[in-house]
Short mmCIF file of C-alpha atoms in Angstrom, two decimals:
data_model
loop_
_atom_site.label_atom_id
_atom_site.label_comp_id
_atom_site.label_asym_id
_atom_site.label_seq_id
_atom_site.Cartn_x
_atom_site.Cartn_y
_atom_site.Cartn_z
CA UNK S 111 0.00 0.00 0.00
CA UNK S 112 1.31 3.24 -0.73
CA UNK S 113 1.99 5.90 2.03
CA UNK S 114 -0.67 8.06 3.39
CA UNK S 115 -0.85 11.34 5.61
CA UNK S 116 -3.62 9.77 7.30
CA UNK S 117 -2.28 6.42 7.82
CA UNK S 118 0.28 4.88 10.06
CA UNK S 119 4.29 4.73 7.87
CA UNK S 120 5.21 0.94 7.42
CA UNK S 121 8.87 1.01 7.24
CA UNK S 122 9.93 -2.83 7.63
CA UNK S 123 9.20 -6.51 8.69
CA UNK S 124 10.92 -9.73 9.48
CA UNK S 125 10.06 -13.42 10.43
CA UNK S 126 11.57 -14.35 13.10
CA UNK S 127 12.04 -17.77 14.43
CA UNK S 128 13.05 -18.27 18.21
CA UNK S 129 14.52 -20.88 19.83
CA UNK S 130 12.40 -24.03 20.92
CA UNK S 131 9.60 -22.37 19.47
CA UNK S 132 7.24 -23.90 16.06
CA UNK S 133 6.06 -20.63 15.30
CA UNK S 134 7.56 -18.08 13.95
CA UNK S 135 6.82 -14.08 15.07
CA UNK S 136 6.73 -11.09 12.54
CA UNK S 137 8.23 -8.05 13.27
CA UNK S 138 6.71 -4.61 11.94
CA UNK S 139 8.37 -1.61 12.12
CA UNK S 140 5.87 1.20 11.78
CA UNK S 141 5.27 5.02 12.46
CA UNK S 142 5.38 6.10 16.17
CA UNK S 143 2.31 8.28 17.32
CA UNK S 144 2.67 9.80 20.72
CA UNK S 145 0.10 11.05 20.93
CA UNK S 146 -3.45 9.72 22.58
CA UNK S 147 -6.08 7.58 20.13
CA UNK S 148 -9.12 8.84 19.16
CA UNK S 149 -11.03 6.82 21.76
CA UNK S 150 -8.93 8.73 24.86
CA UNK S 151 -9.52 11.84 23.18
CA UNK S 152 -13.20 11.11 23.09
CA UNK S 153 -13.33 9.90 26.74
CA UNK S 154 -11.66 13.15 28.20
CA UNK S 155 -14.49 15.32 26.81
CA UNK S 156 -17.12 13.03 28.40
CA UNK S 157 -15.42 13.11 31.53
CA UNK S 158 -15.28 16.87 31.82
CA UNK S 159 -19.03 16.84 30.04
CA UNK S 160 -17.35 18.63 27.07
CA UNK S 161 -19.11 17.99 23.86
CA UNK S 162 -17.42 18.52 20.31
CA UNK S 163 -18.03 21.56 18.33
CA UNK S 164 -18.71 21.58 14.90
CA UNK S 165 -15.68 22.37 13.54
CA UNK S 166 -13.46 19.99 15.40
CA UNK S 167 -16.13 16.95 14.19
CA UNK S 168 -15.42 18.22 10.48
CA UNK S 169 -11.41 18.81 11.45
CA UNK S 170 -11.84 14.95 12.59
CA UNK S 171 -14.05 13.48 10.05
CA UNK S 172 -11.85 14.96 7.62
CA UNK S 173 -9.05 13.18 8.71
CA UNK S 174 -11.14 9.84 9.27
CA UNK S 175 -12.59 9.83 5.75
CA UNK S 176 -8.97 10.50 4.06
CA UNK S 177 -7.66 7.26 6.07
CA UNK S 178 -10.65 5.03 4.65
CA UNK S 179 -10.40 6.69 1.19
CA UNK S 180 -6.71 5.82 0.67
CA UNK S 181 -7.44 1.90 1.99
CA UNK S 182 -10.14 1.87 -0.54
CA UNK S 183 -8.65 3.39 -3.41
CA UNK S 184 -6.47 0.79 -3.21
CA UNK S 185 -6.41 -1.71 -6.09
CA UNK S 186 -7.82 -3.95 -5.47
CA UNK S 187 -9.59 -2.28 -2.37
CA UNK S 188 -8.27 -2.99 0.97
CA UNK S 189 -11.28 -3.28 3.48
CA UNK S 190 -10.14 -2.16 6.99
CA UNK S 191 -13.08 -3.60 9.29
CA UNK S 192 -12.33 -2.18 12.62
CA UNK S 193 -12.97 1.28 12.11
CA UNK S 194 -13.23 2.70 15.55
CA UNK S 195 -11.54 5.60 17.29
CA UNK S 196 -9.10 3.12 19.39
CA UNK S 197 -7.74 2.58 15.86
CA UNK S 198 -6.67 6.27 15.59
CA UNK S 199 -3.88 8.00 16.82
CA UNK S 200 -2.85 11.51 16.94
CA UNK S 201 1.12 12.60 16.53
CA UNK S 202 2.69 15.03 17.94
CA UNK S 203 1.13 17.48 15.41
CA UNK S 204 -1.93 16.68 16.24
CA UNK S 205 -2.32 14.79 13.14
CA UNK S 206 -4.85 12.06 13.10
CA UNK S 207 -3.58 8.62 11.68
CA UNK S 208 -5.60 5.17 10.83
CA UNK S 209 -3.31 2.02 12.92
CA UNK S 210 -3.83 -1.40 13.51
CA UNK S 211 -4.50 -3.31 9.83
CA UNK S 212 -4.79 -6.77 11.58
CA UNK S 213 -8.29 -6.87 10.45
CA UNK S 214 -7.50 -5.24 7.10
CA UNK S 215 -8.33 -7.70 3.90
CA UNK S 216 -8.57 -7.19 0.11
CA UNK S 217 -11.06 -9.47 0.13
CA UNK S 218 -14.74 -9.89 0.58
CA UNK S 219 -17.78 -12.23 1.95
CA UNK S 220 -20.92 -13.53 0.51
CA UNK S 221 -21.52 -17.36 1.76
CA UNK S 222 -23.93 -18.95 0.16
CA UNK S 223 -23.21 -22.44 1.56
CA UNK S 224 -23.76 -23.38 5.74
CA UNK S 225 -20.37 -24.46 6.04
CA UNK S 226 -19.26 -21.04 4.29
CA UNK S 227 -21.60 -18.84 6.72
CA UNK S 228 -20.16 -20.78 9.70
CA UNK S 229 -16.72 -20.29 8.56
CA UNK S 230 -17.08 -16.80 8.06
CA UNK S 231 -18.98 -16.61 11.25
CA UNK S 232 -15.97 -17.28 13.22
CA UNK S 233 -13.15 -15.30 10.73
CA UNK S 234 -15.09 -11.46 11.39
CA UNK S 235 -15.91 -11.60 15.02
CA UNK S 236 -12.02 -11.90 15.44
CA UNK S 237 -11.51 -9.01 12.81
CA UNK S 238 -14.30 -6.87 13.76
CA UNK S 239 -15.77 -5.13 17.05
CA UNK S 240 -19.41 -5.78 17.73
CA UNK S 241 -20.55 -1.97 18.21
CA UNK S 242 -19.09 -1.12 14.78
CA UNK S 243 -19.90 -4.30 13.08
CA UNK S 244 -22.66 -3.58 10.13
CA UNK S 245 -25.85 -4.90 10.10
CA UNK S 246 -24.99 -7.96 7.08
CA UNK S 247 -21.38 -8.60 8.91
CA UNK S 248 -24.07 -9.95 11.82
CA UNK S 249 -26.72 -11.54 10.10
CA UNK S 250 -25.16 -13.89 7.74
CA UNK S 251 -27.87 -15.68 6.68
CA UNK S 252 -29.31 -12.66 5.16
CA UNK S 253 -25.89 -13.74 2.42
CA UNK S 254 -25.31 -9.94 1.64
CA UNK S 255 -21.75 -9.19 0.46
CA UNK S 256 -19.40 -7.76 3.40
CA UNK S 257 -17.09 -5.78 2.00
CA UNK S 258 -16.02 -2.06 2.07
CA UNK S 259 -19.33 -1.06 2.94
CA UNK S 260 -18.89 -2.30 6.05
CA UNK S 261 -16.44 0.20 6.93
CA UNK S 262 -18.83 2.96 6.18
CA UNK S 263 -21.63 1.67 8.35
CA UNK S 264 -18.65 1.91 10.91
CA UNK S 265 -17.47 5.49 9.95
CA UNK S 266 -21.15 6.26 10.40
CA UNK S 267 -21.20 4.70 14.04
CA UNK S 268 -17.73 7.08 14.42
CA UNK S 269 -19.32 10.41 13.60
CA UNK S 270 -22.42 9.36 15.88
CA UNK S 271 -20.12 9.01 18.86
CA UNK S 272 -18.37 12.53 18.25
CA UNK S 273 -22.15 14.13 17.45
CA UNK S 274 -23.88 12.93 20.88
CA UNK S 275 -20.96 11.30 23.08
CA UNK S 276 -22.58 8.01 23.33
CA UNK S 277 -23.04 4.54 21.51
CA UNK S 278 -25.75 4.44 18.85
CA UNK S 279 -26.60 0.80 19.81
CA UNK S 280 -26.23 -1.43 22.79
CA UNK S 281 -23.77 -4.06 22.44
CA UNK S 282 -26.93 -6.20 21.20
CA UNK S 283 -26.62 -8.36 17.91
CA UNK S 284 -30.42 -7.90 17.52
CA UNK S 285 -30.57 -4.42 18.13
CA UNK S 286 -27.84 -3.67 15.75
CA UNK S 287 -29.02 -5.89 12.65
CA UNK S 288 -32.21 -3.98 13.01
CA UNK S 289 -30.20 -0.93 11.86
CA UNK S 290 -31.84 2.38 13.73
CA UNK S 291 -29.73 4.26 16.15
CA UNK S 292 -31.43 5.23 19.12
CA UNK S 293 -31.82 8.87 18.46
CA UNK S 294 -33.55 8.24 15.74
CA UNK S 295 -36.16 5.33 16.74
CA UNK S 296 -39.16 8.22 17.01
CA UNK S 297 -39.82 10.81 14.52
CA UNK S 298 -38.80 13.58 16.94
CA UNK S 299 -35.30 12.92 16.97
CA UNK S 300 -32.43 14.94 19.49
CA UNK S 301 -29.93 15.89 17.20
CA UNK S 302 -28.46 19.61 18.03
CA UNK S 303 -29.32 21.94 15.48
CA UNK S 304 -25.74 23.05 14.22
CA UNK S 305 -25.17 19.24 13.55
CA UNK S 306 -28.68 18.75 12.28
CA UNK S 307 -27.28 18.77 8.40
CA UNK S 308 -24.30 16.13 9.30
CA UNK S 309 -26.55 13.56 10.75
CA UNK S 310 -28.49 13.80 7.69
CA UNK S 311 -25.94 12.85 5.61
CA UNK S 312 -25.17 10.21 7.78
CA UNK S 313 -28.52 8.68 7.95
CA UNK S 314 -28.49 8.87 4.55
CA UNK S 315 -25.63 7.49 2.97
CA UNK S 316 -23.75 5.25 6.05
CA UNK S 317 -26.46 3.91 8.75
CA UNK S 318 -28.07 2.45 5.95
CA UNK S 319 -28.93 -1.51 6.59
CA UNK S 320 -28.51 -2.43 3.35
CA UNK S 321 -25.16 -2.55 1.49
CA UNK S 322 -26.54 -2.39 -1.69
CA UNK S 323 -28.54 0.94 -1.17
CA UNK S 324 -25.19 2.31 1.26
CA UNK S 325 -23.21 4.70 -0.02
CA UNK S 326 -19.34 4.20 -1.07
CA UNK S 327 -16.73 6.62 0.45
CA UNK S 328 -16.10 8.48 -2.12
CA UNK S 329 -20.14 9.31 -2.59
CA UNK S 330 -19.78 9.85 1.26
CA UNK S 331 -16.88 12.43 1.08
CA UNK S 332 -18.81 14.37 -2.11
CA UNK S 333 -21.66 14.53 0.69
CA UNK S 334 -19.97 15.77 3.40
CA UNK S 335 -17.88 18.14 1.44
CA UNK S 336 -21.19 19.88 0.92
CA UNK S 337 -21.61 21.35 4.15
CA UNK S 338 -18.50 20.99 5.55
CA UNK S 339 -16.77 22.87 2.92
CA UNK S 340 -13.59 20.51 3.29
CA UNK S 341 -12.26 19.15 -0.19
CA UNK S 342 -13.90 15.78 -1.47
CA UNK S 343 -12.14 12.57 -2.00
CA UNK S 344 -11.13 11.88 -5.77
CA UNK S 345 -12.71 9.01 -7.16
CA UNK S 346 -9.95 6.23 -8.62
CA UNK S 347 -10.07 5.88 -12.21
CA UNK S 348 -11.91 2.91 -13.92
CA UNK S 349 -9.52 -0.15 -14.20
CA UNK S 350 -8.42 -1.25 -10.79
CA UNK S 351 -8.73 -4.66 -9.74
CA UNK S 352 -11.59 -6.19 -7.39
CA UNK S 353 -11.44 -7.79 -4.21
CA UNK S 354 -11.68 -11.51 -4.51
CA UNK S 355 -14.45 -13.47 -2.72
CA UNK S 356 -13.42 -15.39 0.49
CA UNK S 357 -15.44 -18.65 -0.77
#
């Protein structure tokens, strides 16, 4: 993968094999961020009841979207699937960078078959964390592609948490399949007004349960750019390859 402002440097790896050991370890030499993750960040201002303003949500979905928009310009497309603010870091600069590509794949699910569904049952709950996870990543039987989309259900969840300071679900499979955040389960929603026109585009184009009808990042960053006045994301030319299915 090429490098990225808003990704973590890879500078080198190595196998290593110890001693009395069968398995070998690999070594990665990457970037160091000082600073804290997204996630502490987060925390502080909910522990001194400190809510975002507008502009630092844009400053930070801004730097979010970039991250996602490099893995999935990719070619073929490299899925992360644990899109989450523990996976971002700030640097010294205050610059926030995507970490943590143990999830990361360039390929994609649809099982068709119950040994398939099973199989692919038990491969994403060790990439993915449940109160990101989208909707079709959960309910497997519903055999709806998981791919990159799921990463935009997740950058959805994301700019939820910075909006209201809170989960939109409950760590509930059943809850989160059923694809309605909890602010918006009546038609009188509580979304503060000055973030009234992000949440739209959010409901919109990445809390949407369905893959198919979910928007792509780079539709997503067109979106936002709209009223965030940040530049869009530049869509990859035609040619690039596609991620291979799992089964």
């Amino acid at each position: 993968m090429s490098p990225s402002a808003s990704v973590v440097t890879y500078y080198d790896s190595e196998v290593i094999t110890r001693r009395n050991t069968s398995e070998p370890e690999i070594w990665i030499t990457m970037e160091y961020c000082e600073g804290p993750s997204l996630q502490d960040y987060i925390n502080t201002r909910i522990q001194l009841s400190e809510s975002f303003s507008v502009k630092e949500v844009y400053e930070i979905i801004d730097n979010v979207v970039q991250a996602i928009g490099h893995l999935h310009s990719q070619s073929p497309p490299i899925s992360h699937w644990d899109i989450k603010p523990d996976n971002f870091l700030f640097t010294h600069g205050g610059i926030l960078k995507l970490c943590d590509f143990g999830s990361a794949s360039r390929i994609y699910y649809e099982p068709k078959r119950e040994a398939h569904i099973s199989a692919a049952q038990d491969e994403l709950n060790s990439k993915m964390t449940l109160l990101y996870r989208a909707p079709e990543s959960l309910d497997l039987w519903s055999k709806q592609r998981i791919d990159t989309k799921a990463d935009i259900w997740s950058l959805g969840v994301l700019i939820y948490v910075l909006v209201f300071c809170e989960m939109p679900f409950e760590a509930n499979t059943v809850e989160i399949i059923d694809g309605v955040p909890r602010r918006f389960r009546s038609e009188i929603n509580s979304c503060p007004e000055p973030f009234a026109p992000l949440m739209a585009v959010v409901m919109k184009t990445m809390l949407v349960k369905d893959p198919q009808k979910r928007a792509d990042i780079f539709t997503v960053s067109e979106a936002l750019s709209q009223i965030t006045k940040l530049d869009s994301l530049t869509r990859p030319s035609e040619g690039l390859e596609t991620q291979r299915p799992r089964f």
